[in-house]
Amino acid sequence: MSKETTAQSPVRLAVIIGSVRHERFADAITGWLLAELAAIDGLEVDPIDLADVDLPLQGTRPGGTRTVISDRLRAADAYLVVTPEYNHSFPAALKNAIDWHFTEWAYKPVGFVGYGAGSGGIRAIEQLRLIFPELRATTIRDAVLLNAPWTRLGPNGYEGTEGERGALVATMTELTWWARTLRAGRVADQVSAA
């Protein structure tokens, strides 16, 4: 892939839905989020719902083992993690999915959409920011924080505020910049290694 092609290719964004609860607010938020992302040019969005992914509780994956989402994570240029805040942290299923994968995250950016009562999910996000660099992923500064989003549930689903839309635009601007920059670096390394 040439430098020009790399810069112009759509950013492949994996949206990872971290809640696996049966009755969860993640569905309403994800519906809003995917509609907002559809309006952004230059994105190919792949929603990965961990509630639909069967990953045994094992921790790190044995060498060479592939999971049902390995190829989708590997194909992504960037990740947007949608996480609730449970007990000042993020869901165990999300940590399990992160731990099952290693090389898939490397040299790619990760952004966050958090939600919860009071904090908007910031404590869950801050803990995730400690984990991803260990996997050689780059977490971005901007994030979307949805404080008590269930209070904005309307007849057509979740109704984000202008401030939340602005936070999403800022997050995606930063995330896509990092996605293109790191993709160019990965392509350059493949070329130099050939």
PDB file of C-alpha atoms in Angstrom:
ATOM      1  CA  MET A   1       0.000   0.000   0.000  1.00  0.00           C
ATOM      2  CA  SER A   2       1.504   3.347  -1.032  1.00  0.00           C
ATOM      3  CA  LYS A   3       1.831   6.339   1.281  1.00  0.00           C
ATOM      4  CA  GLU A   4      -0.852   8.197  -0.715  1.00  0.00           C
ATOM      5  CA  THR A   5      -3.255   5.245  -0.629  1.00  0.00           C
ATOM      6  CA  THR A   6      -2.705   4.833   3.114  1.00  0.00           C
ATOM      7  CA  ALA A   7      -3.568   8.479   3.799  1.00  0.00           C
ATOM      8  CA  GLN A   8      -6.717   8.408   1.652  1.00  0.00           C
ATOM      9  CA  SER A   9      -8.114   4.989   2.645  1.00  0.00           C
ATOM     10  CA  PRO A  10     -11.072   4.977   5.019  1.00  0.00           C
ATOM     11  CA  VAL A  11     -10.261   4.477   8.692  1.00  0.00           C
ATOM     12  CA  ARG A  12     -11.469   1.047   9.802  1.00  0.00           C
ATOM     13  CA  LEU A  13     -13.002   1.667  13.226  1.00  0.00           C
ATOM     14  CA  ALA A  14     -13.917  -1.192  15.554  1.00  0.00           C
ATOM     15  CA  VAL A  15     -16.565  -0.032  18.039  1.00  0.00           C
ATOM     16  CA  ILE A  16     -16.292  -2.376  21.020  1.00  0.00           C
ATOM     17  CA  ILE A  17     -19.403  -2.569  23.211  1.00  0.00           C
ATOM     18  CA  GLY A  18     -18.114  -3.580  26.640  1.00  0.00           C
ATOM     19  CA  SER A  19     -21.309  -4.326  28.579  1.00  0.00           C
ATOM     20  CA  VAL A  20     -22.660  -7.877  28.418  1.00  0.00           C
ATOM     21  CA  ARG A  21     -25.577  -7.494  30.824  1.00  0.00           C
ATOM     22  CA  HIS A  22     -28.923  -8.784  29.588  1.00  0.00           C
ATOM     23  CA  GLU A  23     -30.738  -5.563  30.417  1.00  0.00           C
ATOM     24  CA  ARG A  24     -28.239  -2.879  29.558  1.00  0.00           C
ATOM     25  CA  PHE A  25     -28.236   0.719  28.496  1.00  0.00           C
ATOM     26  CA  ALA A  26     -25.403   0.068  26.024  1.00  0.00           C
ATOM     27  CA  ASP A  27     -27.881  -0.743  23.245  1.00  0.00           C
ATOM     28  CA  ALA A  28     -29.457   2.729  23.351  1.00  0.00           C
ATOM     29  CA  ILE A  29     -26.074   4.442  23.480  1.00  0.00           C
ATOM     30  CA  THR A  30     -24.671   2.292  20.684  1.00  0.00           C
ATOM     31  CA  GLY A  31     -27.665   3.089  18.468  1.00  0.00           C
ATOM     32  CA  TRP A  32     -27.028   6.814  18.942  1.00  0.00           C
ATOM     33  CA  LEU A  33     -23.287   6.411  18.513  1.00  0.00           C
ATOM     34  CA  LEU A  34     -23.505   4.400  15.277  1.00  0.00           C
ATOM     35  CA  ALA A  35     -25.940   6.944  13.791  1.00  0.00           C
ATOM     36  CA  GLU A  36     -23.547   9.782  14.656  1.00  0.00           C
ATOM     37  CA  LEU A  37     -20.545   7.886  13.262  1.00  0.00           C
ATOM     38  CA  ALA A  38     -22.414   7.188  10.002  1.00  0.00           C
ATOM     39  CA  ALA A  39     -22.402  10.947   9.357  1.00  0.00           C
ATOM     40  CA  ILE A  40     -18.578  11.132   9.517  1.00  0.00           C
ATOM     41  CA  ASP A  41     -16.875  10.745   6.161  1.00  0.00           C
ATOM     42  CA  GLY A  42     -13.955   8.375   5.769  1.00  0.00           C
ATOM     43  CA  LEU A  43     -14.963   5.752   8.333  1.00  0.00           C
ATOM     44  CA  GLU A  44     -15.713   2.050   7.984  1.00  0.00           C
ATOM     45  CA  VAL A  45     -17.399   1.073  11.246  1.00  0.00           C
ATOM     46  CA  ASP A  46     -17.425  -2.477  12.607  1.00  0.00           C
ATOM     47  CA  PRO A  47     -19.464  -2.821  15.837  1.00  0.00           C
ATOM     48  CA  ILE A  48     -18.169  -5.658  18.015  1.00  0.00           C
ATOM     49  CA  ASP A  49     -20.684  -6.466  20.759  1.00  0.00           C
ATOM     50  CA  LEU A  50     -18.990  -8.498  23.477  1.00  0.00           C
ATOM     51  CA  ALA A  51     -22.413  -9.841  24.509  1.00  0.00           C
ATOM     52  CA  ASP A  52     -22.354 -11.788  21.233  1.00  0.00           C
ATOM     53  CA  VAL A  53     -18.766 -13.039  21.622  1.00  0.00           C
ATOM     54  CA  ASP A  54     -18.027 -16.289  23.427  1.00  0.00           C
ATOM     55  CA  LEU A  55     -14.644 -15.837  25.102  1.00  0.00           C
ATOM     56  CA  PRO A  56     -13.906 -18.196  27.991  1.00  0.00           C
ATOM     57  CA  LEU A  57     -12.659 -16.531  31.134  1.00  0.00           C
ATOM     58  CA  GLN A  58      -9.037 -17.441  30.654  1.00  0.00           C
ATOM     59  CA  GLY A  59      -6.934 -14.313  30.744  1.00  0.00           C
ATOM     60  CA  THR A  60      -4.179 -14.122  28.165  1.00  0.00           C
ATOM     61  CA  ARG A  61      -4.606 -16.311  25.135  1.00  0.00           C
ATOM     62  CA  PRO A  62      -2.231 -19.173  24.472  1.00  0.00           C
ATOM     63  CA  GLY A  63       0.288 -18.424  21.718  1.00  0.00           C
ATOM     64  CA  GLY A  64      -1.203 -18.547  18.237  1.00  0.00           C
ATOM     65  CA  THR A  65      -4.807 -19.105  19.357  1.00  0.00           C
ATOM     66  CA  ARG A  66      -7.351 -17.066  17.419  1.00  0.00           C
ATOM     67  CA  THR A  67     -10.704 -15.972  18.755  1.00  0.00           C
ATOM     68  CA  VAL A  68     -13.928 -15.217  16.894  1.00  0.00           C
ATOM     69  CA  ILE A  69     -13.018 -11.510  16.870  1.00  0.00           C
ATOM     70  CA  SER A  70      -9.246 -11.711  16.302  1.00  0.00           C
ATOM     71  CA  ASP A  71      -9.443 -10.994  12.574  1.00  0.00           C
ATOM     72  CA  ARG A  72     -11.865  -8.102  13.064  1.00  0.00           C
ATOM     73  CA  LEU A  73      -9.629  -6.518  15.701  1.00  0.00           C
ATOM     74  CA  ARG A  74      -6.555  -7.059  13.530  1.00  0.00           C
ATOM     75  CA  ALA A  75      -8.264  -5.401  10.531  1.00  0.00           C
ATOM     76  CA  ALA A  76      -9.111  -2.262  12.526  1.00  0.00           C
ATOM     77  CA  ASP A  77      -7.066   0.915  12.264  1.00  0.00           C
ATOM     78  CA  ALA A  78      -8.572   2.276  15.491  1.00  0.00           C
ATOM     79  CA  TYR A  79     -10.838   1.290  18.365  1.00  0.00           C
ATOM     80  CA  LEU A  80     -13.666   3.119  20.088  1.00  0.00           C
ATOM     81  CA  VAL A  81     -14.506   1.391  23.367  1.00  0.00           C
ATOM     82  CA  VAL A  82     -18.015   1.913  24.755  1.00  0.00           C
ATOM     83  CA  THR A  83     -17.903   1.195  28.475  1.00  0.00           C
ATOM     84  CA  PRO A  84     -20.212   1.607  31.421  1.00  0.00           C
ATOM     85  CA  GLU A  85     -18.785   2.319  34.833  1.00  0.00           C
ATOM     86  CA  TYR A  86     -19.519  -0.468  37.285  1.00  0.00           C
ATOM     87  CA  ASN A  87     -18.304   0.044  40.861  1.00  0.00           C
ATOM     88  CA  HIS A  88     -15.747   2.690  39.788  1.00  0.00           C
ATOM     89  CA  SER A  89     -14.357   0.447  37.041  1.00  0.00           C
ATOM     90  CA  PHE A  90     -15.139  -1.196  33.702  1.00  0.00           C
ATOM     91  CA  PRO A  91     -16.812  -4.583  33.057  1.00  0.00           C
ATOM     92  CA  ALA A  92     -14.879  -7.821  33.541  1.00  0.00           C
ATOM     93  CA  ALA A  93     -15.966  -9.033  30.079  1.00  0.00           C
ATOM     94  CA  LEU A  94     -14.162  -6.070  28.535  1.00  0.00           C
ATOM     95  CA  LYS A  95     -10.938  -6.860  30.398  1.00  0.00           C
ATOM     96  CA  ASN A  96     -11.228 -10.497  29.348  1.00  0.00           C
ATOM     97  CA  ALA A  97     -11.599  -9.481  25.683  1.00  0.00           C
ATOM     98  CA  ILE A  98      -8.603  -7.169  25.958  1.00  0.00           C
ATOM     99  CA  ASP A  99      -6.476  -9.889  27.574  1.00  0.00           C
ATOM    100  CA  TRP A 100      -7.395 -12.502  24.975  1.00  0.00           C
ATOM    101  CA  HIS A 101      -5.708 -10.349  22.314  1.00  0.00           C
ATOM    102  CA  PHE A 102      -2.218  -8.889  22.143  1.00  0.00           C
ATOM    103  CA  THR A 103      -0.778  -8.112  18.725  1.00  0.00           C
ATOM    104  CA  GLU A 104      -4.174  -6.908  17.459  1.00  0.00           C
ATOM    105  CA  TRP A 105      -3.963  -3.742  19.606  1.00  0.00           C
ATOM    106  CA  ALA A 106      -0.341  -2.860  18.843  1.00  0.00           C
ATOM    107  CA  TYR A 107       0.438   0.552  17.349  1.00  0.00           C
ATOM    108  CA  LYS A 108      -3.210   1.541  17.020  1.00  0.00           C
ATOM    109  CA  PRO A 109      -5.199   4.270  18.791  1.00  0.00           C
ATOM    110  CA  VAL A 110      -8.005   3.717  21.274  1.00  0.00           C
ATOM    111  CA  GLY A 111     -10.765   6.200  22.089  1.00  0.00           C
ATOM    112  CA  PHE A 112     -13.533   5.920  24.645  1.00  0.00           C
ATOM    113  CA  VAL A 113     -17.233   6.531  25.169  1.00  0.00           C
ATOM    114  CA  GLY A 114     -18.087   6.118  28.834  1.00  0.00           C
ATOM    115  CA  TYR A 115     -21.364   6.283  30.677  1.00  0.00           C
ATOM    116  CA  GLY A 116     -22.542   6.100  34.255  1.00  0.00           C
ATOM    117  CA  ALA A 117     -24.251   7.889  37.093  1.00  0.00           C
ATOM    118  CA  GLY A 118     -22.452  11.006  38.221  1.00  0.00           C
ATOM    119  CA  SER A 119     -19.056  10.433  36.616  1.00  0.00           C
ATOM    120  CA  GLY A 120     -20.081   9.720  33.028  1.00  0.00           C
ATOM    121  CA  GLY A 121     -17.776   6.701  33.094  1.00  0.00           C
ATOM    122  CA  ILE A 122     -14.516   8.627  33.559  1.00  0.00           C
ATOM    123  CA  ARG A 123     -13.167   6.264  36.246  1.00  0.00           C
ATOM    124  CA  ALA A 124     -13.645   3.258  33.952  1.00  0.00           C
ATOM    125  CA  ILE A 125     -11.919   5.135  31.121  1.00  0.00           C
ATOM    126  CA  GLU A 126      -8.983   6.217  33.279  1.00  0.00           C
ATOM    127  CA  GLN A 127      -8.361   2.595  34.285  1.00  0.00           C
ATOM    128  CA  LEU A 128      -8.493   1.477  30.639  1.00  0.00           C
ATOM    129  CA  ARG A 129      -5.914   4.157  29.833  1.00  0.00           C
ATOM    130  CA  LEU A 130      -3.506   2.310  32.133  1.00  0.00           C
ATOM    131  CA  ILE A 131      -4.012  -1.038  30.386  1.00  0.00           C
ATOM    132  CA  PHE A 132      -3.841  -0.313  26.655  1.00  0.00           C
ATOM    133  CA  PRO A 133      -0.284   1.125  26.571  1.00  0.00           C
ATOM    134  CA  GLU A 134       0.984  -2.209  27.915  1.00  0.00           C
ATOM    135  CA  LEU A 135      -0.371  -3.694  24.675  1.00  0.00           C
ATOM    136  CA  ARG A 136       1.454  -1.001  22.664  1.00  0.00           C
ATOM    137  CA  ALA A 137      -1.810   0.812  21.911  1.00  0.00           C
ATOM    138  CA  THR A 138      -2.100   4.600  22.082  1.00  0.00           C
ATOM    139  CA  THR A 139      -4.994   6.016  24.077  1.00  0.00           C
ATOM    140  CA  ILE A 140      -6.204   9.445  23.089  1.00  0.00           C
ATOM    141  CA  ARG A 141      -6.869  12.393  25.361  1.00  0.00           C
ATOM    142  CA  ASP A 142     -10.417  13.266  24.293  1.00  0.00           C
ATOM    143  CA  ALA A 143     -13.361  11.071  25.302  1.00  0.00           C
ATOM    144  CA  VAL A 144     -17.146  11.141  25.357  1.00  0.00           C
ATOM    145  CA  LEU A 145     -18.628  11.102  28.862  1.00  0.00           C
ATOM    146  CA  LEU A 146     -22.348  10.416  29.176  1.00  0.00           C
ATOM    147  CA  ASN A 147     -23.549  11.405  32.624  1.00  0.00           C
ATOM    148  CA  ALA A 148     -26.798   9.616  33.624  1.00  0.00           C
ATOM    149  CA  PRO A 149     -27.740   9.027  29.971  1.00  0.00           C
ATOM    150  CA  TRP A 150     -30.962   7.205  30.887  1.00  0.00           C
ATOM    151  CA  THR A 151     -32.438  10.643  31.655  1.00  0.00           C
ATOM    152  CA  ARG A 152     -32.222  11.442  27.910  1.00  0.00           C
ATOM    153  CA  LEU A 153     -33.970   8.367  26.577  1.00  0.00           C
ATOM    154  CA  GLY A 154     -36.721   9.423  24.158  1.00  0.00           C
ATOM    155  CA  PRO A 155     -39.212   7.613  21.931  1.00  0.00           C
ATOM    156  CA  ASN A 156     -36.527   7.148  19.246  1.00  0.00           C
ATOM    157  CA  GLY A 157     -33.824   5.951  21.644  1.00  0.00           C
ATOM    158  CA  TYR A 158     -31.002   7.857  23.253  1.00  0.00           C
ATOM    159  CA  GLU A 159     -30.968  11.577  22.518  1.00  0.00           C
ATOM    160  CA  GLY A 160     -27.471  12.971  22.880  1.00  0.00           C
ATOM    161  CA  THR A 161     -26.916  16.598  23.802  1.00  0.00           C
ATOM    162  CA  GLU A 162     -25.050  19.139  21.671  1.00  0.00           C
ATOM    163  CA  GLY A 163     -22.195  18.940  24.169  1.00  0.00           C
ATOM    164  CA  GLU A 164     -22.008  15.162  23.771  1.00  0.00           C
ATOM    165  CA  ARG A 165     -22.038  15.498  19.981  1.00  0.00           C
ATOM    166  CA  GLY A 166     -19.242  18.056  20.254  1.00  0.00           C
ATOM    167  CA  ALA A 167     -17.237  15.684  22.463  1.00  0.00           C
ATOM    168  CA  LEU A 168     -17.756  12.904  19.922  1.00  0.00           C
ATOM    169  CA  VAL A 169     -16.563  15.126  17.056  1.00  0.00           C
ATOM    170  CA  ALA A 170     -13.450  16.105  19.050  1.00  0.00           C
ATOM    171  CA  THR A 171     -12.793  12.479  19.981  1.00  0.00           C
ATOM    172  CA  MET A 172     -13.188  11.244  16.419  1.00  0.00           C
ATOM    173  CA  THR A 173     -11.017  14.053  15.022  1.00  0.00           C
ATOM    174  CA  GLU A 174      -8.194  13.024  17.341  1.00  0.00           C
ATOM    175  CA  LEU A 175      -8.803   9.297  16.901  1.00  0.00           C
ATOM    176  CA  THR A 176      -8.810   9.411  13.090  1.00  0.00           C
ATOM    177  CA  TRP A 177      -5.639  11.547  13.048  1.00  0.00           C
ATOM    178  CA  TRP A 178      -3.864   8.958  15.184  1.00  0.00           C
ATOM    179  CA  ALA A 179      -5.357   6.117  13.123  1.00  0.00           C
ATOM    180  CA  ARG A 180      -3.972   7.514   9.858  1.00  0.00           C
ATOM    181  CA  THR A 181      -0.619   8.420  11.402  1.00  0.00           C
ATOM    182  CA  LEU A 182      -0.068   5.049  13.060  1.00  0.00           C
ATOM    183  CA  ARG A 183      -1.331   3.186   9.984  1.00  0.00           C
ATOM    184  CA  ALA A 184       1.273   5.008   7.886  1.00  0.00           C
ATOM    185  CA  GLY A 185       3.925   3.973  10.411  1.00  0.00           C
ATOM    186  CA  ARG A 186       2.814   0.344  10.331  1.00  0.00           C
ATOM    187  CA  VAL A 187       2.853   0.362   6.509  1.00  0.00           C
ATOM    188  CA  ALA A 188       6.312   1.985   6.453  1.00  0.00           C
ATOM    189  CA  ASP A 189       7.644  -0.671   8.849  1.00  0.00           C
ATOM    190  CA  GLN A 190       6.263  -3.457   6.644  1.00  0.00           C
ATOM    191  CA  VAL A 191       7.932  -1.922   3.606  1.00  0.00           C
ATOM    192  CA  SER A 192      11.296  -1.484   5.354  1.00  0.00           C
ATOM    193  CA  ALA A 193      11.130  -5.008   6.759  1.00  0.00           C
ATOM    194  CA  ALA A 194      10.509  -6.510   3.287  1.00  0.00           C
TER     195      ALA A 194
END
